[in-house]
Coordinates of N, CA, C and O in Angstrom, one line a residue:
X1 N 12.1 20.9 -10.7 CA 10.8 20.8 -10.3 C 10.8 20.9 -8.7 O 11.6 20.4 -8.0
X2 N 9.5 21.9 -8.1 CA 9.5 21.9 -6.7 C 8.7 20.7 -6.4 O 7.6 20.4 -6.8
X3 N 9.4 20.2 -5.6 CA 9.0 18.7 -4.6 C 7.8 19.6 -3.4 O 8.2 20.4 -2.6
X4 N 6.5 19.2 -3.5 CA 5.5 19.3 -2.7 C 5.2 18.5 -1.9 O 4.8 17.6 -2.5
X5 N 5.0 18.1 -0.1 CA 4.7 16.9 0.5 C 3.2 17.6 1.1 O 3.3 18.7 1.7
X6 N 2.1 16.8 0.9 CA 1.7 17.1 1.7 C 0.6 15.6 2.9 O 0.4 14.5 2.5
X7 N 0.4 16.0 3.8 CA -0.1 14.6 4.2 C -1.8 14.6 4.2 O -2.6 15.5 3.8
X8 N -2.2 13.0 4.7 CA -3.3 12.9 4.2 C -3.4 11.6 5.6 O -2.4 11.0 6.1
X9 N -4.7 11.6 5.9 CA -4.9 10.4 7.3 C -5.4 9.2 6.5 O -6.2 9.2 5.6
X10 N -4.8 8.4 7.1 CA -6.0 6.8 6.3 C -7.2 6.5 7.3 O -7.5 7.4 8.0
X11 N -7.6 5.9 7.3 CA -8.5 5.2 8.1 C -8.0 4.2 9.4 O -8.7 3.8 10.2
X12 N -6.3 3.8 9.3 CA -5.7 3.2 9.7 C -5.1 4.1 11.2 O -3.8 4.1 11.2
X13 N -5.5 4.4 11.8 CA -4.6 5.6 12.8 C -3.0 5.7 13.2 O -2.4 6.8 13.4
X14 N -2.3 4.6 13.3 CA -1.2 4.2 13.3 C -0.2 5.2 11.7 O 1.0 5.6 11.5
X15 N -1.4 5.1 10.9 CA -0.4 5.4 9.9 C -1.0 6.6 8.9 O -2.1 7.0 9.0
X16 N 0.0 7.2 7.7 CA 0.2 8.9 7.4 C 0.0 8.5 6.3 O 0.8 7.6 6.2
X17 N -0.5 8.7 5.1 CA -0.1 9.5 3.8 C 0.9 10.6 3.4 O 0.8 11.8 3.4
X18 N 2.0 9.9 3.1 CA 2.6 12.1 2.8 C 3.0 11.7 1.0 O 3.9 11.2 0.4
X19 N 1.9 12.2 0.9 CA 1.7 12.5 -1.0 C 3.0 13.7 -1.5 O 3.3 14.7 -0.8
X20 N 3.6 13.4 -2.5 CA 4.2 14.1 -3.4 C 3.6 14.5 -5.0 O 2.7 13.8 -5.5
X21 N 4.0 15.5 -5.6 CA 3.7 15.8 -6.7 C 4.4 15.5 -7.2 O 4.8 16.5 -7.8
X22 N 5.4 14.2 -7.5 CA 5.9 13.3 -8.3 C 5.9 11.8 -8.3 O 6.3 11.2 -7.4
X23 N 5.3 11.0 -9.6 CA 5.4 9.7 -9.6 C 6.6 9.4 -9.1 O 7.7 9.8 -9.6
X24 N 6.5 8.6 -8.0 CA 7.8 7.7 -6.8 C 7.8 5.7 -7.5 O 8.6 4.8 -7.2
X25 N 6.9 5.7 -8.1 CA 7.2 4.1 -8.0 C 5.8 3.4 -9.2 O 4.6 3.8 -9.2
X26 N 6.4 2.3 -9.9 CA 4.8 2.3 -10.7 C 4.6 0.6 -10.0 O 5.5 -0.3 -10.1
X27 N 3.5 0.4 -9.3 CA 3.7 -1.1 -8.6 C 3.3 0.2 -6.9 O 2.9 1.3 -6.7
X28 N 3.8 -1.1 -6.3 CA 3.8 -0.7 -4.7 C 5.1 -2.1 -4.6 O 5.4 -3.2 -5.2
X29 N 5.6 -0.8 -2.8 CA 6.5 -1.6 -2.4 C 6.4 -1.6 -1.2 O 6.3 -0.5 -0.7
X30 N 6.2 -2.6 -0.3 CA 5.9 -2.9 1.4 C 7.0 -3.3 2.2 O 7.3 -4.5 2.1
X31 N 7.5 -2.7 2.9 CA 8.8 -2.6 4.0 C 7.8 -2.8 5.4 O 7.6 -1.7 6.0
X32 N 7.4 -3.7 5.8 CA 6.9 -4.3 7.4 C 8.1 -4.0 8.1 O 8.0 -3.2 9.0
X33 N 9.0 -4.3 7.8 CA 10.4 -4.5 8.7 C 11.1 -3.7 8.3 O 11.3 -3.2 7.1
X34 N 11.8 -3.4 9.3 CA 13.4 -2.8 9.3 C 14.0 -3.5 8.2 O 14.3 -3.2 7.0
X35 N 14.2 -4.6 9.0 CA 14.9 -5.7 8.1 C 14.6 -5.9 6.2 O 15.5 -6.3 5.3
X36 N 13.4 -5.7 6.0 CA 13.1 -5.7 4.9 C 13.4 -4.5 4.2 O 13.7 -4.8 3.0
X37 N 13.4 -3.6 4.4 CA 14.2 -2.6 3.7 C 15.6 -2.6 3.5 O 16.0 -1.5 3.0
X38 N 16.4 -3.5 3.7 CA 17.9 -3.8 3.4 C 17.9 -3.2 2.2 O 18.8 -2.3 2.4
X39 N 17.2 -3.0 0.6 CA 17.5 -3.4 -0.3 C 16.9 -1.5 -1.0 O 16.9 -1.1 -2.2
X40 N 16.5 -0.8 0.0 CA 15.7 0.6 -0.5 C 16.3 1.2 0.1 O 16.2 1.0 1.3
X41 N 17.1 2.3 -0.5 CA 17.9 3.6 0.2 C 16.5 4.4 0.7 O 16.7 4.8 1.8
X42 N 15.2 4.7 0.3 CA 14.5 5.6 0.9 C 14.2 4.7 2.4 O 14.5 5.2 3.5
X43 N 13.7 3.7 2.3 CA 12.7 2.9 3.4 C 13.8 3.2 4.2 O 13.5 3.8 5.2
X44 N 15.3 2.8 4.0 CA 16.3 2.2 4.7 C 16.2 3.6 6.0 O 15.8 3.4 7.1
X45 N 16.7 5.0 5.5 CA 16.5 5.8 6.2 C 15.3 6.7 6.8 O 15.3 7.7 7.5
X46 N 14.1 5.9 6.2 CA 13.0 6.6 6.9 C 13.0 5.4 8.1 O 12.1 5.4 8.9
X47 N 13.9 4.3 8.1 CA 13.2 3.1 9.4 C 14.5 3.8 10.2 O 14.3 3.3 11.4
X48 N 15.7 4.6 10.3 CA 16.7 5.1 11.2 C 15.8 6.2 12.2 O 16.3 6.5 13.3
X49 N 14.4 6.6 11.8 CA 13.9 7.5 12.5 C 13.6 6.4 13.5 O 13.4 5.3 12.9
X50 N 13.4 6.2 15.2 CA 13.3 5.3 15.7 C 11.5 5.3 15.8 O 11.0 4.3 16.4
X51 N 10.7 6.2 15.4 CA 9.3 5.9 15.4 C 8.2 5.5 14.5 O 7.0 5.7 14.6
X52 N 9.3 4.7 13.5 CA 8.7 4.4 12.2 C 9.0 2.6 12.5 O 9.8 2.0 13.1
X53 N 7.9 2.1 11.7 CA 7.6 0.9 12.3 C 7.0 0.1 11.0 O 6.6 -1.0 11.1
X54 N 7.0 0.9 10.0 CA 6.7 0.3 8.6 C 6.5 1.6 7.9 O 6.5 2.7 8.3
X55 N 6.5 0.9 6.5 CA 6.7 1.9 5.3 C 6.1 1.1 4.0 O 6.1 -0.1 3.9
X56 N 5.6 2.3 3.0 CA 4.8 1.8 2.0 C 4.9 2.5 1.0 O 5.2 3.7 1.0
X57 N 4.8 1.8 0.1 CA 5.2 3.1 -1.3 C 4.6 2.5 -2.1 O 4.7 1.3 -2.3
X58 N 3.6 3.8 -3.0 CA 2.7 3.3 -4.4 C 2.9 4.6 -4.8 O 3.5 5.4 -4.2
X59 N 2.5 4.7 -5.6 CA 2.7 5.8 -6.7 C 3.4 6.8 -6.9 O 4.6 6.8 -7.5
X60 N 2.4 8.0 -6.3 CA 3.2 9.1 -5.9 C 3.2 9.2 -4.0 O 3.3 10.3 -3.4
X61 N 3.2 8.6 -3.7 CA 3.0 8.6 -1.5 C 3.8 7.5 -1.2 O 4.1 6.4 -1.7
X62 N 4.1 8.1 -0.2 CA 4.3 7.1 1.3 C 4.1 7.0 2.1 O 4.1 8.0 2.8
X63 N 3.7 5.6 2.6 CA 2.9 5.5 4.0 C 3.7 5.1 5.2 O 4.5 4.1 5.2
X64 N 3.4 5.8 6.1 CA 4.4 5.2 7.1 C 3.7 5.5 8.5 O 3.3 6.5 9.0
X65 N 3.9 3.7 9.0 CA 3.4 3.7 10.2 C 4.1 3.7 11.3 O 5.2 3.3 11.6
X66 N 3.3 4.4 12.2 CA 4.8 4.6 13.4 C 4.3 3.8 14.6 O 3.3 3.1 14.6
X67 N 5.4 4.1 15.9 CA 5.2 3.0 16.9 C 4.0 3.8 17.6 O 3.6 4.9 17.3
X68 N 3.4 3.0 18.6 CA 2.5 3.2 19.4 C 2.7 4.4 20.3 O 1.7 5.0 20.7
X69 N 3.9 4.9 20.8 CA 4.5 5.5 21.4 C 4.7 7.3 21.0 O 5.0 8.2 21.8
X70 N 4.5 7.6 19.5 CA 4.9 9.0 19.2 C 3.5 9.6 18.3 O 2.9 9.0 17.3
X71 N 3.3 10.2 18.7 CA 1.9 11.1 18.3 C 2.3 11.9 17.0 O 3.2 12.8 17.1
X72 N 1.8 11.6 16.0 CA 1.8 12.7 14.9 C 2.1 13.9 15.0 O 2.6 14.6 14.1
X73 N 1.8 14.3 15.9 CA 1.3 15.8 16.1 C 3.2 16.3 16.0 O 3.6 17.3 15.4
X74 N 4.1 15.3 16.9 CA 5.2 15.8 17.0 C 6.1 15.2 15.2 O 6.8 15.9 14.5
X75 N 5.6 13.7 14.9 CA 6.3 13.6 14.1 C 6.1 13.8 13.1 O 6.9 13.3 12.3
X76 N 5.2 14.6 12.6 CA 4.6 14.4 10.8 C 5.2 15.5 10.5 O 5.4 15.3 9.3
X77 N 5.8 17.0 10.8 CA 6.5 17.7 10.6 C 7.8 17.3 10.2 O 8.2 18.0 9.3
X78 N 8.8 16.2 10.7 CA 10.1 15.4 11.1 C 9.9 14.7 9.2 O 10.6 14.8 8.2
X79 N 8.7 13.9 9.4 CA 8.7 12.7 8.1 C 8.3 13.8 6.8 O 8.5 13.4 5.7
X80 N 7.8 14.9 7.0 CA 7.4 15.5 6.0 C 8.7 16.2 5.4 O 8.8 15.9 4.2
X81 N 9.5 17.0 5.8 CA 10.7 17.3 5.8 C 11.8 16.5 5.0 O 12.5 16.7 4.0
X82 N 11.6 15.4 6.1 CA 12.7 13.8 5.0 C 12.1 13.3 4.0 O 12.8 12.5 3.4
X83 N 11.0 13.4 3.6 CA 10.1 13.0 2.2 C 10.6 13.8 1.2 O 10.9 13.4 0.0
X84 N 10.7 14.7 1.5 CA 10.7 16.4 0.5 C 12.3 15.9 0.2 O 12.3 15.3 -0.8
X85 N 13.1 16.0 0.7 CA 14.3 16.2 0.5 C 15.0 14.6 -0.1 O 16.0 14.5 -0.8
X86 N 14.2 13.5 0.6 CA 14.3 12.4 0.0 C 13.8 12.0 -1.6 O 14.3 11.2 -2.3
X87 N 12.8 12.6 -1.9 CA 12.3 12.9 -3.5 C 13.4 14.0 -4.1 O 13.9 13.7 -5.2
X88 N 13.7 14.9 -3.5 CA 14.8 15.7 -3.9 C 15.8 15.1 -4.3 O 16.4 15.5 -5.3
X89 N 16.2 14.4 -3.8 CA 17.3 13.8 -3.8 C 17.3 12.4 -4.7 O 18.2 11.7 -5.2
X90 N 16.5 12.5 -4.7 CA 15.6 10.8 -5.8 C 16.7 9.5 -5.0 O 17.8 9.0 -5.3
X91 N 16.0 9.4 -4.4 CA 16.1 8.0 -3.0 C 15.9 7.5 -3.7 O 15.0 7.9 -4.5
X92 N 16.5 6.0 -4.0 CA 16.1 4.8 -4.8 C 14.8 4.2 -3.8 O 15.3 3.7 -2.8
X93 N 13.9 4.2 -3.9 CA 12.7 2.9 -3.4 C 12.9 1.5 -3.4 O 12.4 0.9 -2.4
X94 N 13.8 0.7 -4.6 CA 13.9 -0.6 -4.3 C 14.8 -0.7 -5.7 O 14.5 0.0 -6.7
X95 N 16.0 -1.7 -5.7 CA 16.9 -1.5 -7.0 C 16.4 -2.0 -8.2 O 16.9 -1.8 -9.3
X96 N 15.4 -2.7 -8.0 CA 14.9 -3.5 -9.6 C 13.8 -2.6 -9.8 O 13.3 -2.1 -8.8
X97 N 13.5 -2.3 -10.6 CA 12.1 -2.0 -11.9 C 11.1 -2.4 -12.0 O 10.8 -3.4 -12.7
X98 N 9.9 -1.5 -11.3 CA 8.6 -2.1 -11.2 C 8.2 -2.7 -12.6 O 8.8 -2.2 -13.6
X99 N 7.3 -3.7 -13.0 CA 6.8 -3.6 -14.2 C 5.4 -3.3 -14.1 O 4.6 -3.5 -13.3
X100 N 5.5 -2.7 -15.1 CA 4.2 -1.4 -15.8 C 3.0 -2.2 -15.5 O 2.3 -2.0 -14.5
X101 N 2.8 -3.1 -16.4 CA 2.0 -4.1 -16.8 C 1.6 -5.0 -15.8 O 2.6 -5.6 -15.4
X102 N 0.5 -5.4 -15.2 CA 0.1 -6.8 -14.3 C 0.3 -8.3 -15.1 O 0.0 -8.6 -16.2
X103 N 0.8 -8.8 -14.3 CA 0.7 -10.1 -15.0 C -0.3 -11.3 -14.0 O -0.2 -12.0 -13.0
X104 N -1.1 -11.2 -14.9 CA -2.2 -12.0 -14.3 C -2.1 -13.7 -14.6 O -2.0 -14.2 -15.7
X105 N -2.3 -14.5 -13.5 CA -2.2 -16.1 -13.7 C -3.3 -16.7 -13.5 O -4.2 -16.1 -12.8
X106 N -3.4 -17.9 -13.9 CA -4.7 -18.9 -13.3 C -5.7 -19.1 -14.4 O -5.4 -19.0 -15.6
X107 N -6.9 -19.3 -13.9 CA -7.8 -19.9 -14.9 C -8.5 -18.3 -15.8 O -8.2 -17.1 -15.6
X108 N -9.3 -18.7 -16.4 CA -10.1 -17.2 -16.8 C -10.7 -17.2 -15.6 O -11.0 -16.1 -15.4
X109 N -11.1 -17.9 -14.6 CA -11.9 -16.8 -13.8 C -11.4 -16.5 -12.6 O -11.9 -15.9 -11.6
X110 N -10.0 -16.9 -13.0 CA -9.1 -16.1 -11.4 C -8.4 -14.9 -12.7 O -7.6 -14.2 -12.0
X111 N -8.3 -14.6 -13.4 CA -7.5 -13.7 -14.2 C -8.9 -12.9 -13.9 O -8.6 -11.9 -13.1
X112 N -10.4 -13.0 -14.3 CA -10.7 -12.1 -14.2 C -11.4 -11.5 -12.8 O -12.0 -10.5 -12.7
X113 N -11.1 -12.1 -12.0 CA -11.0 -11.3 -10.3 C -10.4 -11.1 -10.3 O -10.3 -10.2 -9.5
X114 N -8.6 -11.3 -11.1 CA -7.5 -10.5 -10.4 C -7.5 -8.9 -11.6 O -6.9 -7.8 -11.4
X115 N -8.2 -9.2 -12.5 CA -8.6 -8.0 -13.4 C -9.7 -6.8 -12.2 O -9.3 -5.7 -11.6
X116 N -10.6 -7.3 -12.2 CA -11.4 -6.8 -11.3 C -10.7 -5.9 -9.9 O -10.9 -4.7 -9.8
X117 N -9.8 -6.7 -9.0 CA -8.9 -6.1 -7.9 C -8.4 -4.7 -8.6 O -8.6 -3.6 -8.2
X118 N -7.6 -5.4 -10.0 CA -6.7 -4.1 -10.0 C -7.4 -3.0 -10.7 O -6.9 -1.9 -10.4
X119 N -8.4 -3.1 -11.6 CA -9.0 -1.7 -12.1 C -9.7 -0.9 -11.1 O -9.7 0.3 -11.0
X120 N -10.3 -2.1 -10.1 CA -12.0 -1.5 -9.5 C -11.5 -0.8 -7.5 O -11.7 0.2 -6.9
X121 N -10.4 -2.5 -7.1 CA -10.2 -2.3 -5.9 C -9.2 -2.1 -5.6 O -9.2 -2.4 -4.4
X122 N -7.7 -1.7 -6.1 CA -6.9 -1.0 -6.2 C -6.7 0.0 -5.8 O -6.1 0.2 -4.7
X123 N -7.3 1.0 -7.0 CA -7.5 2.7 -6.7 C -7.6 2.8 -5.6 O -6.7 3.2 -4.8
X124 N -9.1 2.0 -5.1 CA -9.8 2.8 -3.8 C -9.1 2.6 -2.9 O -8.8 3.5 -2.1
X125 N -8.4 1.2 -2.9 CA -7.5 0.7 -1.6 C -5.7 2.0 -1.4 O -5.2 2.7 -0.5
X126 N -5.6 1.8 -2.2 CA -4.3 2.9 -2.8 C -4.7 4.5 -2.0 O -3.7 5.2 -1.5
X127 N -6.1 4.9 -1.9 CA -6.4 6.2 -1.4 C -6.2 6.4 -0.3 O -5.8 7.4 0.2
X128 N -6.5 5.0 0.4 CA -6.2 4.9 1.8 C -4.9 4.7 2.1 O -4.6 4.5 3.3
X129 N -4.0 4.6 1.0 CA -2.6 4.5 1.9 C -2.5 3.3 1.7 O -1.3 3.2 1.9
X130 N -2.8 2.0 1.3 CA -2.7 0.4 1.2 C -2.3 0.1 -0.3 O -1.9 0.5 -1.4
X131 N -2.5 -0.8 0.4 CA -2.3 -2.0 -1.6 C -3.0 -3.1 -0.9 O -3.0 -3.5 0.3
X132 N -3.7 -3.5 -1.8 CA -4.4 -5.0 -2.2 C -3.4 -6.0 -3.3 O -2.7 -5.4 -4.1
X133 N -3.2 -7.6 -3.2 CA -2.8 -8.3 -4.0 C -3.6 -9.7 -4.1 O -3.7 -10.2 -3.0
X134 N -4.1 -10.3 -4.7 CA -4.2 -11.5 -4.9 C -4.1 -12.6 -4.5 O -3.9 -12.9 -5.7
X135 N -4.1 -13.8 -3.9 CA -3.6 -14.7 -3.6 C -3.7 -16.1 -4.2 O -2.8 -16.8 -4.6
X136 N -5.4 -16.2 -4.2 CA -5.9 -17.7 -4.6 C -7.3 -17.3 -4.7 O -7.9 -16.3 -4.2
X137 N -7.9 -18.4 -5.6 CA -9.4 -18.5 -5.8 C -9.3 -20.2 -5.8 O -8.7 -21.0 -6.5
X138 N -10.2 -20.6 -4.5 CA -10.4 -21.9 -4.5 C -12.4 -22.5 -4.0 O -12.2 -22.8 -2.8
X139 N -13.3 -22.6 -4.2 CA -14.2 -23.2 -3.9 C -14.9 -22.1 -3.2 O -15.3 -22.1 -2.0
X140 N -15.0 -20.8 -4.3 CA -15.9 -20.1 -4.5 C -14.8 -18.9 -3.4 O -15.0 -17.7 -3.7
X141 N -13.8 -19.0 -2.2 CA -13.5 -18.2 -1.5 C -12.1 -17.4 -2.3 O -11.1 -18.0 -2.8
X142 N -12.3 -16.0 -2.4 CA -11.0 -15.5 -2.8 C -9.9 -14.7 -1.5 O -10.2 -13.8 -0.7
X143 N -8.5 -15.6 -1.9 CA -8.1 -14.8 -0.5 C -7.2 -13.7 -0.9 O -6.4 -14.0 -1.8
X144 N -7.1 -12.7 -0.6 CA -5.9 -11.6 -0.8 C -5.6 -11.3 0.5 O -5.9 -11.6 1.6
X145 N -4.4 -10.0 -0.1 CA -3.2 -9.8 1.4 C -3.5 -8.3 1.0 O -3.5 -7.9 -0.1
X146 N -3.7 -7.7 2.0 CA -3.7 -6.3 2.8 C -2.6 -5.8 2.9 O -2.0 -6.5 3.8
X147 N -2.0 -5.0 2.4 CA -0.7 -3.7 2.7 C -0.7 -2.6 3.0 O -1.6 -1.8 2.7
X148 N 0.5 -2.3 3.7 CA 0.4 -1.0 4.0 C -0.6 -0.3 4.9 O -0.9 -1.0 5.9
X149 N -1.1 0.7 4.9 CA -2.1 1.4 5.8 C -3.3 0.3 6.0 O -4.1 0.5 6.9
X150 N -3.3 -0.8 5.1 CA -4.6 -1.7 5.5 C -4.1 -2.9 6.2 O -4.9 -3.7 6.5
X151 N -2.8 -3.1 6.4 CA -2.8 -4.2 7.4 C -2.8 -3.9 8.8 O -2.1 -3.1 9.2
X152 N -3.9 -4.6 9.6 CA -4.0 -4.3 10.5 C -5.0 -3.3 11.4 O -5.3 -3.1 12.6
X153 N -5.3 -2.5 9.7 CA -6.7 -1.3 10.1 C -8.1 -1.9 10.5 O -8.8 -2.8 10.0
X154 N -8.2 -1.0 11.8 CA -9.8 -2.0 12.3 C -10.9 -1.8 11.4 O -12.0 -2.5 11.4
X155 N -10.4 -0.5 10.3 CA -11.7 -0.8 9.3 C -11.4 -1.4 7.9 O -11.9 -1.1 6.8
X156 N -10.4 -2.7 8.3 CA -10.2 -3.5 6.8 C -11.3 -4.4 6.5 O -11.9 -4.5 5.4
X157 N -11.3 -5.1 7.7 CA -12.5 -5.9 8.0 C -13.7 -5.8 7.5 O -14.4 -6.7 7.1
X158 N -14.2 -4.2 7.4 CA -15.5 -3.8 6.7 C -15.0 -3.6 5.3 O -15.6 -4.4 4.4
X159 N -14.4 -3.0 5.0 CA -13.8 -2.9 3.7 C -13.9 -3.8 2.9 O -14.5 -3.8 1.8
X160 N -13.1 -5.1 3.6 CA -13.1 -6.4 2.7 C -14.6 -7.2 2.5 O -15.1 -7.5 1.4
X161 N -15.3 -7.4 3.6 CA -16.7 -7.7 3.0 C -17.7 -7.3 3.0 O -18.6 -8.0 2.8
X162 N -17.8 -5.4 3.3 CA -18.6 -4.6 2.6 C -18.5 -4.4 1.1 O -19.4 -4.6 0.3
X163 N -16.8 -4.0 0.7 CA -16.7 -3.4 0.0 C -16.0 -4.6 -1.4 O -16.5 -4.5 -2.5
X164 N -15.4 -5.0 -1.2 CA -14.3 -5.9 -2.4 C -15.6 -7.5 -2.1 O -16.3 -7.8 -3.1
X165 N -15.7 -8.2 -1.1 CA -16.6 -8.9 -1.3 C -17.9 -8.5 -2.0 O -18.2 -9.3 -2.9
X166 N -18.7 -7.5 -1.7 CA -19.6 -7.2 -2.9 C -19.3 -6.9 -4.1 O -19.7 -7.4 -5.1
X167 N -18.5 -6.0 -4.0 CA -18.1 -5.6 -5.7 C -17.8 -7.2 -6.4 O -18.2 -7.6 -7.5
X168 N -17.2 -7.6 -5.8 CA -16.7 -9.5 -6.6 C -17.9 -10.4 -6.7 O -18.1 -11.0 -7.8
X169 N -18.8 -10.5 -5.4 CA -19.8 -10.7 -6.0 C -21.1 -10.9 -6.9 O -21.9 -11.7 -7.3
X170 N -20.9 -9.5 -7.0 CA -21.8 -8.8 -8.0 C -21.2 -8.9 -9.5 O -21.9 -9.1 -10.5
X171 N -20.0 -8.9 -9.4 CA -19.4 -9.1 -10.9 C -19.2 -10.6 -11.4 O -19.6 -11.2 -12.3
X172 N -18.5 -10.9 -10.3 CA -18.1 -12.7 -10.6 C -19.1 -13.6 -9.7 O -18.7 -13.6 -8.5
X173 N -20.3 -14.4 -9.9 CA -21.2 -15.1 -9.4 C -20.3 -16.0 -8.3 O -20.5 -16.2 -7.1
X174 N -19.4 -16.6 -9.0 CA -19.5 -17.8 -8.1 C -18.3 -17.3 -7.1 O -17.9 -18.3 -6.4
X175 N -17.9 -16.4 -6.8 CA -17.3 -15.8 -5.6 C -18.2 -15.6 -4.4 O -18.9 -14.6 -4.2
X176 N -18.1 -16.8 -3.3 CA -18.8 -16.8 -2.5 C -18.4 -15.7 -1.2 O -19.1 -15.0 -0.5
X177 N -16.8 -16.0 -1.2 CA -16.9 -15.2 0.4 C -15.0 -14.4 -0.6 O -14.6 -14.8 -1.7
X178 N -14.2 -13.5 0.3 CA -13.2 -12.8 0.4 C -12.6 -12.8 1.6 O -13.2 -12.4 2.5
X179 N -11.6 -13.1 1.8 CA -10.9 -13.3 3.1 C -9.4 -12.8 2.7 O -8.8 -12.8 1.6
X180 N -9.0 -12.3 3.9 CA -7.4 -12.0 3.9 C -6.5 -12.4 4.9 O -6.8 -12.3 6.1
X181 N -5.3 -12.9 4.4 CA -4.1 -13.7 4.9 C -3.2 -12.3 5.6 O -2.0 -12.4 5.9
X182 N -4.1 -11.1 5.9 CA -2.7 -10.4 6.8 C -4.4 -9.6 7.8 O -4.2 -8.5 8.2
X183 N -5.4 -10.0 8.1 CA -6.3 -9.6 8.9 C -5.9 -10.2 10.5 O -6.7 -9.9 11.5

């Protein structure tokens, strides 16, 4: 199979989409750190580039944010290159086995916001390069954690209670507000 990269911008400016035409991972995996990639031959050598500053992986993409210091313009040719050849090569992503299946905990009405997240606000968040996860549902507030292209994007903020705050409230009544633990 020919390995295709091509990129895509998030909303996040710091950081890239470079899509492939092969499922890379079923889940998402979030490398913040150097450090945290100990355990992924891909992440491990895309953080040896010195202008990479995080890394993200869901499906078929990877997102990768670089330092303040290097402009796209010079590196997205560099990371497109090592994507291609790193799928080529089938780079392990992380040594254990995403599972397929969500496993949802808590009461029925935190299973069904964490139902909700992953059919409705998932996808959308995923487009942009991110991952959404779950946290807690306590006294009407639900909190989740922003990944990838959305931690730290100045338009997460609207996102989260334009977009995942209404959607929750309109579906689940007693969801009063949505907050996140990486804003």
């Amino acid at each position: 199979m020919t390995i295709n990269v091509y990129t895509e911008e998030t909303p996040n400016p710091a950081t890239m989409k470079f899509m492939v035409n092969k499922l890379l991972i079923n889940g998402s995996e979030d490398f913040a750190t150097k450090e945290s990639a100990e355990h992924s031959p891909f992440a491990k050598e895309l953080f040896k580039f010195n202008f990479v500053s995080g890394v993200f992986f869901a499906s078929n993409f990877v997102t990768v944010t670089k330092t303040e210091d290097a402009e796209w313009a010079d590196i997205k040719p560099i990371l497109k290159e090592f994507v291609k050849g790193a799928v080529e090569s089938e780079y392990k992503i992380k040594e254990a086995v995403a599972e397929d299946a969500p496993d949802f905990e808590g009461s029925e009405l935190e299973i069904k916001i964490q139902q909700i997240l992953h059919d409705y606000v998932r996808p959308a968040v995923e487009q942009d390069g991110g991952a959404i996860s779950y946290k807690s549902f306590d006294e009407g507030v639900v909190t989740v954690e922003l990944r990838g292209s959305c931690s730290g994007c100045p338009s997460s903020t609207i996102t989260l209670k334009s977009g995942i705050q209404n959607l929750l409230q309109r579906m689940v009544p007693e969801v009063k507000e949505v907050v996140s633990n990486a804003l």
